[in-house]
Every structure is written in C-alpha cells, then in structure tokens.
PDB file of C-alpha atoms in Angstrom:
ATOM      1  CA  UNK A  90      28.368 101.725 117.652  1.00 88.00           C
ATOM      2  CA  UNK A  91      29.068 105.404 118.164  1.00 94.00           C
ATOM      3  CA  UNK A  92      32.383 107.183 118.004  1.00 96.00           C
ATOM      4  CA  UNK A  93      32.843 110.576 119.638  1.00 97.00           C
ATOM      5  CA  UNK A  94      35.898 112.716 119.035  1.00 97.00           C
ATOM      6  CA  UNK A  95      36.519 115.877 121.041  1.00 96.00           C
ATOM      7  CA  UNK A  96      38.738 118.739 119.996  1.00 96.00           C
ATOM      8  CA  UNK A  97      39.501 122.284 121.029  1.00 95.00           C
ATOM      9  CA  UNK A  98      41.031 121.926 124.469  1.00 93.00           C
ATOM     10  CA  UNK A  99      44.085 123.857 125.493  1.00 97.00           C
ATOM     11  CA  UNK A 100      45.533 126.308 127.977  1.00 98.00           C
ATOM     12  CA  UNK A 101      44.200 129.743 128.772  1.00 98.00           C
ATOM     13  CA  UNK A 102      44.544 132.323 131.494  1.00 98.00           C
ATOM     14  CA  UNK A 103      41.774 132.976 133.970  1.00 97.00           C
ATOM     15  CA  UNK A 104      39.044 135.080 132.438  1.00 96.00           C
ATOM     16  CA  UNK A 105      39.763 133.722 128.980  1.00 97.00           C
ATOM     17  CA  UNK A 106      37.655 131.595 126.641  1.00 97.00           C
ATOM     18  CA  UNK A 107      37.882 128.223 124.961  1.00 98.00           C
ATOM     19  CA  UNK A 108      35.577 126.333 122.663  1.00 98.00           C
ATOM     20  CA  UNK A 109      35.255 122.564 122.562  1.00 98.00           C
ATOM     21  CA  UNK A 110      33.827 120.465 119.747  1.00 98.00           C
ATOM     22  CA  UNK A 111      32.627 116.891 119.625  1.00 98.00           C
ATOM     23  CA  UNK A 112      32.038 115.071 116.360  1.00 97.00           C
ATOM     24  CA  UNK A 113      29.848 111.975 116.371  1.00 96.00           C
ATOM     25  CA  UNK A 114      29.968 109.167 113.844  1.00 95.00           C
ATOM     26  CA  UNK A 115      28.514 105.701 113.545  1.00 94.00           C
ATOM     27  CA  UNK A 116      25.076 104.843 114.916  1.00 90.00           C
ATOM     28  CA  UNK A 117      22.575 107.592 115.623  1.00 90.00           C
ATOM     29  CA  UNK A 118      19.566 107.878 117.926  1.00 91.00           C
ATOM     30  CA  UNK A 119      16.255 109.561 117.173  1.00 92.00           C
ATOM     31  CA  UNK A 120      15.878 110.582 120.824  1.00 95.00           C
ATOM     32  CA  UNK A 121      19.113 111.349 122.515  1.00 96.00           C
ATOM     33  CA  UNK A 122      20.953 113.221 125.221  1.00 96.00           C
ATOM     34  CA  UNK A 123      24.341 114.639 124.406  1.00 97.00           C
ATOM     35  CA  UNK A 124      26.570 116.622 126.626  1.00 97.00           C
ATOM     36  CA  UNK A 125      29.777 117.410 128.383  1.00 98.00           C
ATOM     37  CA  UNK A 126      31.297 116.060 131.558  1.00 97.00           C
ATOM     38  CA  UNK A 127      34.608 116.906 133.165  1.00 97.00           C
ATOM     39  CA  UNK A 128      37.015 115.333 135.585  1.00 98.00           C
ATOM     40  CA  UNK A 129      39.755 117.132 137.451  1.00 96.00           C
ATOM     41  CA  UNK A 130      42.714 115.275 138.969  1.00 92.00           C
ATOM     42  CA  UNK A 131      41.736 113.353 142.092  1.00 94.00           C
ATOM     43  CA  UNK A 132      38.112 114.423 141.743  1.00 96.00           C
ATOM     44  CA  UNK A 133      35.017 112.621 140.583  1.00 96.00           C
ATOM     45  CA  UNK A 134      33.614 113.185 137.143  1.00 95.00           C
ATOM     46  CA  UNK A 135      30.914 115.837 137.101  1.00 95.00           C
ATOM     47  CA  UNK A 136      28.285 117.022 134.679  1.00 95.00           C
ATOM     48  CA  UNK A 137      28.833 120.265 132.819  1.00 96.00           C
ATOM     49  CA  UNK A 138      26.047 120.764 130.286  1.00 96.00           C
ATOM     50  CA  UNK A 139      23.576 118.693 128.296  1.00 95.00           C
ATOM     51  CA  UNK A 140      21.313 119.083 125.340  1.00 96.00           C
ATOM     52  CA  UNK A 141      18.911 116.741 123.579  1.00 96.00           C
ATOM     53  CA  UNK A 142      17.064 116.113 120.338  1.00 95.00           C
ATOM     54  CA  UNK A 143      14.442 118.728 121.271  1.00 95.00           C
ATOM     55  CA  UNK A 144      17.066 121.410 121.834  1.00 94.00           C
ATOM     56  CA  UNK A 145      16.579 121.648 125.571  1.00 94.00           C
ATOM     57  CA  UNK A 146      19.710 122.528 127.497  1.00 94.00           C
ATOM     58  CA  UNK A 147      20.751 121.868 131.073  1.00 92.00           C
ATOM     59  CA  UNK A 148      23.732 123.301 132.916  1.00 92.00           C
ATOM     60  CA  UNK A 149      25.383 122.253 136.126  1.00 90.00           C
ATOM     61  CA  UNK A 150      24.449 124.490 139.052  1.00 86.00           C
ATOM     62  CA  UNK A 151      28.122 124.971 139.857  1.00 81.00           C
ATOM     63  CA  UNK A 152      28.935 126.750 136.616  1.00 81.00           C
ATOM     64  CA  UNK A 153      29.488 130.469 136.647  1.00 65.00           C
ATOM     65  CA  UNK A 154      27.128 131.153 133.775  1.00 80.00           C
ATOM     66  CA  UNK A 155      29.861 131.587 131.213  1.00 91.00           C
ATOM     67  CA  UNK A 156      29.253 128.290 129.406  1.00 95.00           C
ATOM     68  CA  UNK A 157      27.080 127.728 126.331  1.00 96.00           C
ATOM     69  CA  UNK A 158      26.195 124.396 124.761  1.00 97.00           C
ATOM     70  CA  UNK A 159      25.026 124.038 121.195  1.00 97.00           C
ATOM     71  CA  UNK A 160      24.709 121.405 118.498  1.00 97.00           C
ATOM     72  CA  UNK A 161      24.738 121.161 114.741  1.00 95.00           C
ATOM     73  CA  UNK A 162      22.544 118.243 113.759  1.00 90.00           C
ATOM     74  CA  UNK A 163      23.659 118.283 110.139  1.00 90.00           C
ATOM     75  CA  UNK A 164      27.264 117.860 111.232  1.00 90.00           C
ATOM     76  CA  UNK A 165      26.365 115.614 114.158  1.00 94.00           C
ATOM     77  CA  UNK A 166      28.478 117.854 116.301  1.00 97.00           C
ATOM     78  CA  UNK A 167      28.253 119.238 119.789  1.00 98.00           C
ATOM     79  CA  UNK A 168      29.927 122.374 121.028  1.00 98.00           C
ATOM     80  CA  UNK A 169      30.790 123.908 124.376  1.00 98.00           C
ATOM     81  CA  UNK A 170      31.785 127.552 124.491  1.00 97.00           C
ATOM     82  CA  UNK A 171      33.443 128.423 127.773  1.00 97.00           C
ATOM     83  CA  UNK A 172      33.882 132.058 128.736  1.00 96.00           C
ATOM     84  CA  UNK A 173      35.134 133.668 131.923  1.00 95.00           C
ATOM     85  CA  UNK A 174      37.139 130.566 132.717  1.00 96.00           C
ATOM     86  CA  UNK A 175      38.517 130.028 136.208  1.00 95.00           C
ATOM     87  CA  UNK A 176      41.365 127.805 137.426  1.00 96.00           C
ATOM     88  CA  UNK A 177      38.775 125.483 138.964  1.00 94.00           C
ATOM     89  CA  UNK A 178      37.510 124.775 135.443  1.00 96.00           C
ATOM     90  CA  UNK A 179      40.758 122.920 134.779  1.00 97.00           C
ATOM     91  CA  UNK A 180      39.885 119.322 133.915  1.00 98.00           C
ATOM     92  CA  UNK A 181      39.654 116.759 131.179  1.00 98.00           C
ATOM     93  CA  UNK A 182      36.412 117.372 129.334  1.00 98.00           C
ATOM     94  CA  UNK A 183      34.497 114.467 127.873  1.00 98.00           C
ATOM     95  CA  UNK A 184      31.725 114.367 125.314  1.00 98.00           C
ATOM     96  CA  UNK A 185      28.997 111.795 125.898  1.00 97.00           C
ATOM     97  CA  UNK A 186      25.930 110.513 124.094  1.00 97.00           C
ATOM     98  CA  UNK A 187      23.008 108.346 125.122  1.00 95.00           C
ATOM     99  CA  UNK A 188      19.422 107.592 124.308  1.00 94.00           C
ATOM    100  CA  UNK A 189      16.484 109.476 125.807  1.00 94.00           C
ATOM    101  CA  UNK A 190      13.102 108.015 126.635  1.00 92.00           C
ATOM    102  CA  UNK A 191      10.120 109.858 125.272  1.00 91.00           C
ATOM    103  CA  UNK A 192       9.183 112.709 127.601  1.00 89.00           C
ATOM    104  CA  UNK A 193      12.287 112.319 129.723  1.00 90.00           C
ATOM    105  CA  UNK A 194      14.798 115.040 130.518  1.00 90.00           C
ATOM    106  CA  UNK A 195      18.505 114.422 130.327  1.00 92.00           C
ATOM    107  CA  UNK A 196      20.419 113.934 133.530  1.00 88.00           C
ATOM    108  CA  UNK A 197      23.903 112.853 134.448  1.00 86.00           C
ATOM    109  CA  UNK A 198      23.122 109.172 134.010  1.00 89.00           C
ATOM    110  CA  UNK A 199      22.365 109.192 130.283  1.00 91.00           C
ATOM    111  CA  UNK A 200      25.846 108.626 128.948  1.00 91.00           C
ATOM    112  CA  UNK A 201      26.428 105.413 127.049  1.00 92.00           C
ATOM    113  CA  UNK A 202      29.090 106.465 124.584  1.00 95.00           C
ATOM    114  CA  UNK A 203      32.131 108.543 125.518  1.00 97.00           C
ATOM    115  CA  UNK A 204      34.827 110.442 123.737  1.00 97.00           C
ATOM    116  CA  UNK A 205      38.483 110.176 124.647  1.00 97.00           C
ATOM    117  CA  UNK A 206      38.558 113.529 126.404  1.00 97.00           C
ATOM    118  CA  UNK A 207      40.313 116.821 125.821  1.00 97.00           C
ATOM    119  CA  UNK A 208      42.345 118.726 128.394  1.00 98.00           C
ATOM    120  CA  UNK A 209      41.436 122.236 129.486  1.00 98.00           C
ATOM    121  CA  UNK A 210      43.910 124.075 131.685  1.00 98.00           C
ATOM    122  CA  UNK A 211      43.166 127.489 133.171  1.00 97.00           C
ATOM    123  CA  UNK A 212      46.002 129.309 134.858  1.00 97.00           C
ATOM    124  CA  UNK A 213      45.645 132.077 137.392  1.00 94.00           C
TER     125      UNK A 213
END
C-alpha cells in the first residue's frame, strides 16, 4: 500500500509562484508514473503534469508553460513548481502514483494511489 502526502498549497496573487511537494511512503514500484492532477469547484479533475521512472515529463496542453515537475528518488518525493499563476489555476491539487508497463508512456489513466489534496488559490 502506498501513502501520498501533499504539502505546499496556499494563496497567492496572479503572477505569483507556489511550490507543491508530495512525499510517498509504503510500497514502491520499479516502473511507475507519478504526477499531479487538479480539480476546481464544479469542474472535472484534469491532468497537470506527469513524470516516470525514466525521468520523462508530460504537461497538460492547457498549461501556460510556467509549471515544472521534478522528483527526488532518494526522498521518494515529487514536486510541482508553479510560476506565473493565474486565477484559473485555482483548484485542489492531487498527487498520484501508479505502475507503468515497460515501454509505455504515462497518461491520465495511470493513477492508482492518491494523496489527500492541497488547495491552491490564485487571486486576481
């Protein structure tokens, strides 16, 4: 069983920056996808950014280019640095983890384990 704990959410004005962290504990996977999703009030959950055990990264097309995803394997942690934030980035951000088949790329369907979420609020 995997536990994921997010931290780092908060409130910021438009144009500002926030960094999110996700710490994993419990079971681990040799091939995995790990990433961030978000859900705004009354909207469906959407993908934000993914990475995997090879270091490949994928970002949602809708992002403005100000987001960076990274991981620290030794700490079993995932990070999301968000710059140039806009009010439409306001949402609860979730960390997720899942296994990856050999040769496969991560997509929005990989998530098996989820964190509890952390709120990001961007004011105009």
